[in-house]
Structures are given as C-alpha cells and as structure tokens.
mmCIF file of N, CA and C in Angstrom:
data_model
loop_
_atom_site.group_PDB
_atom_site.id
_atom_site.type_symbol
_atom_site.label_atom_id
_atom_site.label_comp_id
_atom_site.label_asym_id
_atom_site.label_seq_id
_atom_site.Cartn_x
_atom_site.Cartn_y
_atom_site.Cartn_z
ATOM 1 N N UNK D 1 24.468 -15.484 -4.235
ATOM 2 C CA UNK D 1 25.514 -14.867 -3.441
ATOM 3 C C UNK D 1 24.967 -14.375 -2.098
ATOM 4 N N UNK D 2 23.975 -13.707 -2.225
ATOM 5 C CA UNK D 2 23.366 -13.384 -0.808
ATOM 6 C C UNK D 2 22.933 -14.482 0.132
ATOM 7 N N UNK D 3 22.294 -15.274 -0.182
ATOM 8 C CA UNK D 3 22.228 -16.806 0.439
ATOM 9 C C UNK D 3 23.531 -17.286 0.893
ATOM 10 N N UNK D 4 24.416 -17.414 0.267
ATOM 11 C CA UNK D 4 25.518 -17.916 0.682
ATOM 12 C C UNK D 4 26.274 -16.809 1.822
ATOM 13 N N UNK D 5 25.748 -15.704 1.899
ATOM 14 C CA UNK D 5 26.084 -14.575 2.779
ATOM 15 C C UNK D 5 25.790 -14.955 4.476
ATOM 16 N N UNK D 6 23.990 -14.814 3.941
ATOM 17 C CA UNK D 6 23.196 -15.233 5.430
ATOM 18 C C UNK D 6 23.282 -16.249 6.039
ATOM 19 N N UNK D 7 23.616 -17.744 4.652
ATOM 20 C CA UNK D 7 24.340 -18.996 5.425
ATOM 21 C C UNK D 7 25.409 -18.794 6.287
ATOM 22 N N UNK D 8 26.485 -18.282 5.584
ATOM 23 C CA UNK D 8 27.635 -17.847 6.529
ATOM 24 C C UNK D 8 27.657 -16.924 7.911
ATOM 25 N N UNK D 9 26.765 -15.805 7.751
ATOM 26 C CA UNK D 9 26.511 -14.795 8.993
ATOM 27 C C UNK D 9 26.002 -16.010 9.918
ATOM 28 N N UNK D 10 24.542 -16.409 9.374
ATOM 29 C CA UNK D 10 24.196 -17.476 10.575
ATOM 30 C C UNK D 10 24.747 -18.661 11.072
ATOM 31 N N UNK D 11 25.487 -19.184 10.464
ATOM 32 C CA UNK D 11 26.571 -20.246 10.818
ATOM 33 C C UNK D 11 27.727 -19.727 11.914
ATOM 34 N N UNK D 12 28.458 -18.686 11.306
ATOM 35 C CA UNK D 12 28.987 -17.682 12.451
ATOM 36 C C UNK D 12 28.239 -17.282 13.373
ATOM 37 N N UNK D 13 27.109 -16.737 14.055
ATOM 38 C CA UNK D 13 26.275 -16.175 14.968
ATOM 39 C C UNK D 13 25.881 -17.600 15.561
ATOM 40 N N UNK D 14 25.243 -19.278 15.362
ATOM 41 C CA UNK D 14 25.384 -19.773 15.693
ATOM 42 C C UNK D 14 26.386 -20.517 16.872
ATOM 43 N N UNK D 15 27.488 -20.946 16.109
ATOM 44 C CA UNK D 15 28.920 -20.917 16.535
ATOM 45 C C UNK D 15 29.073 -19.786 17.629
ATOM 46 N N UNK D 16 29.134 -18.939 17.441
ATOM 47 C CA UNK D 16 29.933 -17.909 18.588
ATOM 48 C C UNK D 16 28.623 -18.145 19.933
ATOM 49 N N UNK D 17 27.487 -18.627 19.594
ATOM 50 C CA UNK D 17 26.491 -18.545 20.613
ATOM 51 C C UNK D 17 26.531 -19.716 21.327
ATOM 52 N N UNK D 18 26.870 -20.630 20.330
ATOM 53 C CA UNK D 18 26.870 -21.738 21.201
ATOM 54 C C UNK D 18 28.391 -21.894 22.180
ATOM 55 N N UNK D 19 29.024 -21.197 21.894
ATOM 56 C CA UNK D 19 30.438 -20.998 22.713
ATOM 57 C C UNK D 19 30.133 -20.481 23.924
ATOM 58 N N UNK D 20 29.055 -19.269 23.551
ATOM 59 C CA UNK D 20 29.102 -18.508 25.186
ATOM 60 C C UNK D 20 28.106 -19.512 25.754
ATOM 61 N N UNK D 21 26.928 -20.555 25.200
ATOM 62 C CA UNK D 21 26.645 -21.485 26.166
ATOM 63 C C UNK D 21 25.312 -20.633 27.245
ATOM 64 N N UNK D 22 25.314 -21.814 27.803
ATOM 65 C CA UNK D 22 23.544 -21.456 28.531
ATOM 66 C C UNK D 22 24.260 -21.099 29.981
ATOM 67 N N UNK D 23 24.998 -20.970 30.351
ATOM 68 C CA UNK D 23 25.652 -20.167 31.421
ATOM 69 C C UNK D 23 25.746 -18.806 31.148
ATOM 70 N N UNK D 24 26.236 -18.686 30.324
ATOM 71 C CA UNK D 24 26.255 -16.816 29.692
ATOM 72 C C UNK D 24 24.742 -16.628 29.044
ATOM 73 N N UNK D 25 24.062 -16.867 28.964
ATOM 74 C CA UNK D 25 22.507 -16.831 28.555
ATOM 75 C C UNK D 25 22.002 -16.531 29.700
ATOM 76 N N UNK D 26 22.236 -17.315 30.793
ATOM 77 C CA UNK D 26 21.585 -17.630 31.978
ATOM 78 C C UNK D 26 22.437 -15.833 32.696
ATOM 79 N N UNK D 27 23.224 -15.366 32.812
ATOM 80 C CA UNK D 27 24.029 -14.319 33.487
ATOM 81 C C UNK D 27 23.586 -13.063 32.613
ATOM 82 N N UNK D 28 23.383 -13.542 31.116
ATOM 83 C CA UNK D 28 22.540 -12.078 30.643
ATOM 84 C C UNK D 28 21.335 -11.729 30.981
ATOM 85 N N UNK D 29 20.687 -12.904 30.856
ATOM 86 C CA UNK D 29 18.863 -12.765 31.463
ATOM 87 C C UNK D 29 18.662 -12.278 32.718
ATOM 88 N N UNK D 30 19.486 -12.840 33.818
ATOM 89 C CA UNK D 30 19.684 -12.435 35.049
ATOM 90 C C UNK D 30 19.626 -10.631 35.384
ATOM 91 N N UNK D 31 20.966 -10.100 34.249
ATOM 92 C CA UNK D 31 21.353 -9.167 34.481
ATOM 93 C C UNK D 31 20.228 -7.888 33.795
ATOM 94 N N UNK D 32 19.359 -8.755 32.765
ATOM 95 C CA UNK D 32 18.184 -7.859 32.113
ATOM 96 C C UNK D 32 17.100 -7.992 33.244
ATOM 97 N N UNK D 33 16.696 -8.712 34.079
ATOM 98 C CA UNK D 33 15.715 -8.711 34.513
ATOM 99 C C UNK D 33 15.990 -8.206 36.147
ATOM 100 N N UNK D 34 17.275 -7.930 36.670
ATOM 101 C CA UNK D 34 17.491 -6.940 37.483
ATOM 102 C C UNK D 34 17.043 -5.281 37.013
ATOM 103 N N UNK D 35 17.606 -5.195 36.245
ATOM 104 C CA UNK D 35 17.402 -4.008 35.176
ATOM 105 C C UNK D 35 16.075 -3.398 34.974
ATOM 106 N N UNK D 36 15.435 -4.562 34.290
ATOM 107 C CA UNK D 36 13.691 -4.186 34.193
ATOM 108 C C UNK D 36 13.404 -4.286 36.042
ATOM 109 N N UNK D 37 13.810 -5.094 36.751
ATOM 110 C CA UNK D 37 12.879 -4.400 38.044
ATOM 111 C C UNK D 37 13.090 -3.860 39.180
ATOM 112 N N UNK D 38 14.553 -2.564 38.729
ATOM 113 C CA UNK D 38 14.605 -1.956 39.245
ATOM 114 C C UNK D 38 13.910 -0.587 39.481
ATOM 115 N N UNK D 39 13.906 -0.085 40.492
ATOM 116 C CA UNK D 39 12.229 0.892 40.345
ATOM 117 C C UNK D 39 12.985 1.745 40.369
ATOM 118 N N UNK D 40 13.844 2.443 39.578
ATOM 119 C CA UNK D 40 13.681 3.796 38.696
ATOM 120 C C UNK D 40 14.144 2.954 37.466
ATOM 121 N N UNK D 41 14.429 2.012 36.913
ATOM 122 C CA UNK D 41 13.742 2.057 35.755
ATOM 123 C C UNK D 41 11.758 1.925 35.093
ATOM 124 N N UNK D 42 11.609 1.338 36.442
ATOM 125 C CA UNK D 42 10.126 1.340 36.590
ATOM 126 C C UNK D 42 9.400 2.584 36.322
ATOM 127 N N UNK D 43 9.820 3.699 37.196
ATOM 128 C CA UNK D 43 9.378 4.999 37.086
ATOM 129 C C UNK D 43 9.613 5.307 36.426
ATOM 130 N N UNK D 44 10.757 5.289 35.764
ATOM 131 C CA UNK D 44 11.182 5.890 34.211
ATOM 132 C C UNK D 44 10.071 5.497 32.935
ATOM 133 N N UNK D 45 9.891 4.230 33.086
ATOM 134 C CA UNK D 45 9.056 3.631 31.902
ATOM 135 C C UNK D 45 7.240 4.214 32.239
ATOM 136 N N UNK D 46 7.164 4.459 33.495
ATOM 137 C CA UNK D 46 5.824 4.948 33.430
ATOM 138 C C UNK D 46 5.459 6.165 33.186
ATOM 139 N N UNK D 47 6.605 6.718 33.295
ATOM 140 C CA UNK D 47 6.774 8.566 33.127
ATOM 141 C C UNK D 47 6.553 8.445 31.724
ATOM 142 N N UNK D 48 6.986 7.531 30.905
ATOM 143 C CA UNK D 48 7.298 7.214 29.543
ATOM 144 C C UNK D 48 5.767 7.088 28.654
ATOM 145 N N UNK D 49 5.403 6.247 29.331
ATOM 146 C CA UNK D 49 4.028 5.748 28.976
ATOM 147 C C UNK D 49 2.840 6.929 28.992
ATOM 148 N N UNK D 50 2.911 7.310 30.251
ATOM 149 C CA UNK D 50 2.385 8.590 30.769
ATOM 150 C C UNK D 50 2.076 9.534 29.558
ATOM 151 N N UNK D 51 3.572 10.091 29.520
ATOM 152 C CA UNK D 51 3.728 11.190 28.043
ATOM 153 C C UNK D 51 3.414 10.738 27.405
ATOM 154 N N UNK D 52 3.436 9.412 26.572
ATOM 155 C CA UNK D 52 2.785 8.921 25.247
ATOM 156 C C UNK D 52 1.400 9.240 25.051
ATOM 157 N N UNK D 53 0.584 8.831 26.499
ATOM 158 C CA UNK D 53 -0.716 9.062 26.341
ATOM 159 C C UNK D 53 -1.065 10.517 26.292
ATOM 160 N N UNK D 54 -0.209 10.738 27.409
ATOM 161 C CA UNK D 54 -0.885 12.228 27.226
ATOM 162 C C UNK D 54 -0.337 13.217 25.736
ATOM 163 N N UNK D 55 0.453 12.611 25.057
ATOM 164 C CA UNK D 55 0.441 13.808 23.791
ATOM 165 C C UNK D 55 -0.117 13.287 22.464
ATOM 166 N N UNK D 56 -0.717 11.660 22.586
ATOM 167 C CA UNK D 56 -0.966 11.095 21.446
ATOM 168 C C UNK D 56 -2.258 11.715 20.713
ATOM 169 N N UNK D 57 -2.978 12.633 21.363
ATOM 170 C CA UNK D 57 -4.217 13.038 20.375
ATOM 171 C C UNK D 57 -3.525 14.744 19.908
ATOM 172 N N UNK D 58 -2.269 14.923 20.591
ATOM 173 C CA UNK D 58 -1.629 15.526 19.418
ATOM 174 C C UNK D 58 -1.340 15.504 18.042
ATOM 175 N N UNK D 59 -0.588 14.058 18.525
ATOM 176 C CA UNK D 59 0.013 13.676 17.183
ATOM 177 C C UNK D 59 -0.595 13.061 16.252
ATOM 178 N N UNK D 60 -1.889 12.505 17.460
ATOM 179 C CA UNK D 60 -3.016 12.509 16.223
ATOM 180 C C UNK D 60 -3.541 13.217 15.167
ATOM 181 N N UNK D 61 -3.570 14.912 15.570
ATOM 182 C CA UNK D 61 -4.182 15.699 15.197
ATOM 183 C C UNK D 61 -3.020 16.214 14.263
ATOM 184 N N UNK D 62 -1.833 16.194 14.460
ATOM 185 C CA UNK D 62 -0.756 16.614 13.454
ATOM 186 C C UNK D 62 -0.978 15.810 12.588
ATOM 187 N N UNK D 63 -0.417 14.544 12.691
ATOM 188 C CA UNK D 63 -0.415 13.283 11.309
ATOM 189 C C UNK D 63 -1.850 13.242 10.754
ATOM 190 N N UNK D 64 -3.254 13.599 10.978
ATOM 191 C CA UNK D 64 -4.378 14.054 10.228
ATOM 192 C C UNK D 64 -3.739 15.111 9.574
ATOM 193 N N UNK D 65 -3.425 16.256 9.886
ATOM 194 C CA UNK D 65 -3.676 17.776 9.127
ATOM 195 C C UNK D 65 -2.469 17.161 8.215
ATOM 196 N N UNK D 66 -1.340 16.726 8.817
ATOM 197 C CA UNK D 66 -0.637 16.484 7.419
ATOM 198 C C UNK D 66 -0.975 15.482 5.929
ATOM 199 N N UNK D 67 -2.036 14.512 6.376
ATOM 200 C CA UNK D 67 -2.331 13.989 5.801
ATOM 201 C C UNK D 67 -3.287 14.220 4.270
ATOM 202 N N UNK D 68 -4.236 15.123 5.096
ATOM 203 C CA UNK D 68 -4.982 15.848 4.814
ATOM 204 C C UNK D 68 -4.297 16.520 3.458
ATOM 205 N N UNK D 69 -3.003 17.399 3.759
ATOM 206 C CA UNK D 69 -2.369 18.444 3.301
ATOM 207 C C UNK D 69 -1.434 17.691 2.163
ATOM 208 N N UNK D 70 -1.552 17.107 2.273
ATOM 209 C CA UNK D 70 -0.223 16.143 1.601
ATOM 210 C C UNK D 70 -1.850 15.522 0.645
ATOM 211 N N UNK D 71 -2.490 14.847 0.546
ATOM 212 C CA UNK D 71 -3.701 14.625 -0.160
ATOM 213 C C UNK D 71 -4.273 15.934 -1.359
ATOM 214 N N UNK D 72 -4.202 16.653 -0.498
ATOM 215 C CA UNK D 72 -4.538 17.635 -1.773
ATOM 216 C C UNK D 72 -3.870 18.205 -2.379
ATOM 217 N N UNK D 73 -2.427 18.080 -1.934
ATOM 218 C CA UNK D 73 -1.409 18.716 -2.531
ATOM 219 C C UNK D 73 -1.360 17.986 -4.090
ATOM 220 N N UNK D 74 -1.781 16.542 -4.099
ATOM 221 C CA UNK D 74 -1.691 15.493 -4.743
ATOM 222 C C UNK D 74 -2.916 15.488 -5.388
ATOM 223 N N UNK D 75 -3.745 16.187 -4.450
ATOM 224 C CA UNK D 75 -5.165 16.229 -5.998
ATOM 225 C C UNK D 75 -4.474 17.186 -7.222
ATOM 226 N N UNK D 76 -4.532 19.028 -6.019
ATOM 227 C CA UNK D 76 -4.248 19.615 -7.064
ATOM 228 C C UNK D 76 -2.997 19.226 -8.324
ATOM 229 N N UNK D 77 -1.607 18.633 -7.921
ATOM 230 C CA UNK D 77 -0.748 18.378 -8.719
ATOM 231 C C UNK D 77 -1.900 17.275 -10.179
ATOM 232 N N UNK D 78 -2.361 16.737 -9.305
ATOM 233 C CA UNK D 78 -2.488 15.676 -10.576
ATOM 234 C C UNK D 78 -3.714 16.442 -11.542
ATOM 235 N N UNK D 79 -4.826 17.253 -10.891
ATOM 236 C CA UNK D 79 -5.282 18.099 -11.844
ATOM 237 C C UNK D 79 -4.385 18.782 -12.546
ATOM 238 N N UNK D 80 -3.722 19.143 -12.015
ATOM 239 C CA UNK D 80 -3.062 20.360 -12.785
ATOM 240 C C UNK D 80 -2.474 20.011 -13.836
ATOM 241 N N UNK D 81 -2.345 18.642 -14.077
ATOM 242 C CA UNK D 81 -0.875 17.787 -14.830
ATOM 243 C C UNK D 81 -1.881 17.586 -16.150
ATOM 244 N N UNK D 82 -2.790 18.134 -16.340
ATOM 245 C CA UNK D 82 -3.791 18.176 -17.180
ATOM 246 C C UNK D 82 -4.032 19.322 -17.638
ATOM 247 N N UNK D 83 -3.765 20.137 -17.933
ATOM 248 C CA UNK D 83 -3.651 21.351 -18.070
ATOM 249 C C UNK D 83 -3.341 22.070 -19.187
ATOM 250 N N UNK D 84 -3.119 23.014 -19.574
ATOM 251 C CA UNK D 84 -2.592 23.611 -20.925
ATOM 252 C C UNK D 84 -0.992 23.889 -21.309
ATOM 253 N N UNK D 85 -0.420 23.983 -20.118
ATOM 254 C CA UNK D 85 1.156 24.239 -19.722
ATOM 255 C C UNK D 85 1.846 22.950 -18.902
ATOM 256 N N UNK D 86 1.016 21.866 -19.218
ATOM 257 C CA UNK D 86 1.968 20.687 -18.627
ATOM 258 C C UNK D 86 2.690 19.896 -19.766
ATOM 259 N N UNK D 87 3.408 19.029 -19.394
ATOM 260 C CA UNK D 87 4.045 18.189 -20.594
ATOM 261 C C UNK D 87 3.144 16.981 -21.032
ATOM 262 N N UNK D 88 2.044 16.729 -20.185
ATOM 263 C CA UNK D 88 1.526 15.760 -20.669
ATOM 264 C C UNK D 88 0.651 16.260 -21.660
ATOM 265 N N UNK D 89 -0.410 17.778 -21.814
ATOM 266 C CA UNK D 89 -0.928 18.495 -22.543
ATOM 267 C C UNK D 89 -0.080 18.257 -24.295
ATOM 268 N N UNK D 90 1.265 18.460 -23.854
ATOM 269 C CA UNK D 90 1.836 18.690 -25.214
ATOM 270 C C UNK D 90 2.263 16.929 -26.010
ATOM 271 N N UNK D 91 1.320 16.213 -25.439
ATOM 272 C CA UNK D 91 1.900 14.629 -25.809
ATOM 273 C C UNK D 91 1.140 14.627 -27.287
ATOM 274 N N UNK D 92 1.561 13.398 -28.099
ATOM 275 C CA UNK D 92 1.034 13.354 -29.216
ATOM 276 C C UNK D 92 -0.214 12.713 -28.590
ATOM 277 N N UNK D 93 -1.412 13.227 -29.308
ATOM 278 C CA UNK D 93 -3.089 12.165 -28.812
ATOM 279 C C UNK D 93 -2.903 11.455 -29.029
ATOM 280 N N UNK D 94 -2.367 10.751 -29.776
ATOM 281 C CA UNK D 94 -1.716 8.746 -29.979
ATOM 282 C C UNK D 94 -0.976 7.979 -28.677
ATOM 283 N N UNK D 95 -0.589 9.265 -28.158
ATOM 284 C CA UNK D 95 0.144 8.427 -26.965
ATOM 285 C C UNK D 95 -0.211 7.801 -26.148
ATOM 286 N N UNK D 96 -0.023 6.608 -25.970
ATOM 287 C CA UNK D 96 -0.524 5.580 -24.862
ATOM 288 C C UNK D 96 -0.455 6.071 -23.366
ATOM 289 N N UNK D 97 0.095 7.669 -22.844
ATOM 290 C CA UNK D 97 0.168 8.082 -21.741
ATOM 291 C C UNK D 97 -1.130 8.547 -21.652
ATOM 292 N N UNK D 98 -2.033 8.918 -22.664
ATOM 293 C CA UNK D 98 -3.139 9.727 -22.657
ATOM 294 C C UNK D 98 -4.472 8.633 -22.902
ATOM 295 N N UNK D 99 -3.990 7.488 -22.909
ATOM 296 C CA UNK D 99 -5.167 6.108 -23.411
ATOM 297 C C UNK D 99 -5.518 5.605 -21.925
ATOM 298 N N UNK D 100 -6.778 5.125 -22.192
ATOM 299 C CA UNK D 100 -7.536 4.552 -21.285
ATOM 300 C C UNK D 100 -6.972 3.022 -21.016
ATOM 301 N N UNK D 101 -7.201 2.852 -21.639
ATOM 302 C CA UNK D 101 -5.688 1.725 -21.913
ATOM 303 C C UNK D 101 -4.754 0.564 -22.779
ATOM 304 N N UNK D 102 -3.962 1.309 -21.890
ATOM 305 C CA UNK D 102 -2.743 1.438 -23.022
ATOM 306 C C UNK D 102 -1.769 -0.129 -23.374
ATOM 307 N N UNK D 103 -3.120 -0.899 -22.926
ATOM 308 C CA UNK D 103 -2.374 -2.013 -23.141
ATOM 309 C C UNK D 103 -2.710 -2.701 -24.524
ATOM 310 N N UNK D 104 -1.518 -3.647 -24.995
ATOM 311 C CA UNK D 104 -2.194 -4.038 -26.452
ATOM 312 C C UNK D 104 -3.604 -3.968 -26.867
ATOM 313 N N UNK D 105 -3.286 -3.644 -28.238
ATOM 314 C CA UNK D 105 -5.088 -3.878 -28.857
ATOM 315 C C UNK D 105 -5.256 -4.775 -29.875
ATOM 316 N N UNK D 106 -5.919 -5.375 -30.034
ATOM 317 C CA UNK D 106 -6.146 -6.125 -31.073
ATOM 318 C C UNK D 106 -5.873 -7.553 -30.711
ATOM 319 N N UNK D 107 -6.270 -8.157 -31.805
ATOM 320 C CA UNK D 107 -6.342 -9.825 -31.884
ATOM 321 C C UNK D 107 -4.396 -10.065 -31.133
ATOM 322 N N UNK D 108 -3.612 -10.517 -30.162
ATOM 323 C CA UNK D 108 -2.250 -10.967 -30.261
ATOM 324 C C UNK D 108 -2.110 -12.308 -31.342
ATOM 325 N N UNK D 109 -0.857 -12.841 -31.898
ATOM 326 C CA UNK D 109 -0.809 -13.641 -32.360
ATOM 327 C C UNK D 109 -0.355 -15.111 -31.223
#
C-alpha cells in the first residue's frame, strides 16, 4: 500500500512538473539566483556565519556538559537498578533477566 502511495505521489509530482516545463524552471532559477546575489542577502548570510562561529565553542561546551550529565545520570540509574529496593533485586534468580545469557541452553533439537 505504501508503494502504491509513493508511485502515485511521484507520478503526480512528475506530471504537474513536466506541465510547468523548462521555461518555468528556467524563471525560478533566475528568480533564486537574483535572490542569493543580492547584497543584503549577502550580508545577511555572513552576519549568519559570523555568529555561528563565534558561539560554536559555546555550544560546544554546553552539548559536552550535557553529555557528560546525561552519561552519568545513566551510570548511576543502571547501578542503582541493582540494588536492594529495585524490581530487578526482587526477580526470581532463575530469571533470564538476571542470566548472563539468556539465550537457549542446551543441545536444540
């Protein structure tokens, strides 16, 4: 069903493209590349660039500490999940949640 979806979307998107034709291709490109070189969009995009550089060893330094923080949050949880008051503590010792592993044993037939 989904195949038969994207056949159809792209069969439609085809069709309607080839209607507007390499004349309307030719009048959009035109009208994008006025666009890109007009100089305040120029200045705009370098102002742009500019700020990126200049705040990226910010966000460097944020997305580390969170990383960081989010890591041990995930040690301690998973120690902890071992514990005397967790639910995995109260599993039967047979349980394959508590096995090294827990995949079949023995001869299969």
């Amino acid at each position: 069903m989904k195949k038969l979806l994207l056949l159809v979307a792209g069969g439609i998107g085809y069709v309607l493209g080839t209607k507007a034709g390499r004349e309307r291709y030719e009048q959009m490109r035109s009208t994008f590349n006025k666009v890109k070189d007009d100089p305040r969009v120029q200045e705009k995009a370098q102002q742009a660039a500019g700020l990126a550089r200049e705040k990226a060893p910010v966000v460097k330094e944020k997305l580390s500490e969170a990383a960081e923080a989010a890591s041990a949050k995930a040690k301690s949880a998973s120690g902890s999940a071992r514990g005397s008051d967790s639910p995995v503590s109260k599993l039967n010792p047979e349980s394959t949640a508590l096995q090294d592993n827990p995949g079949p044993q023995g001869d299969l037939p």
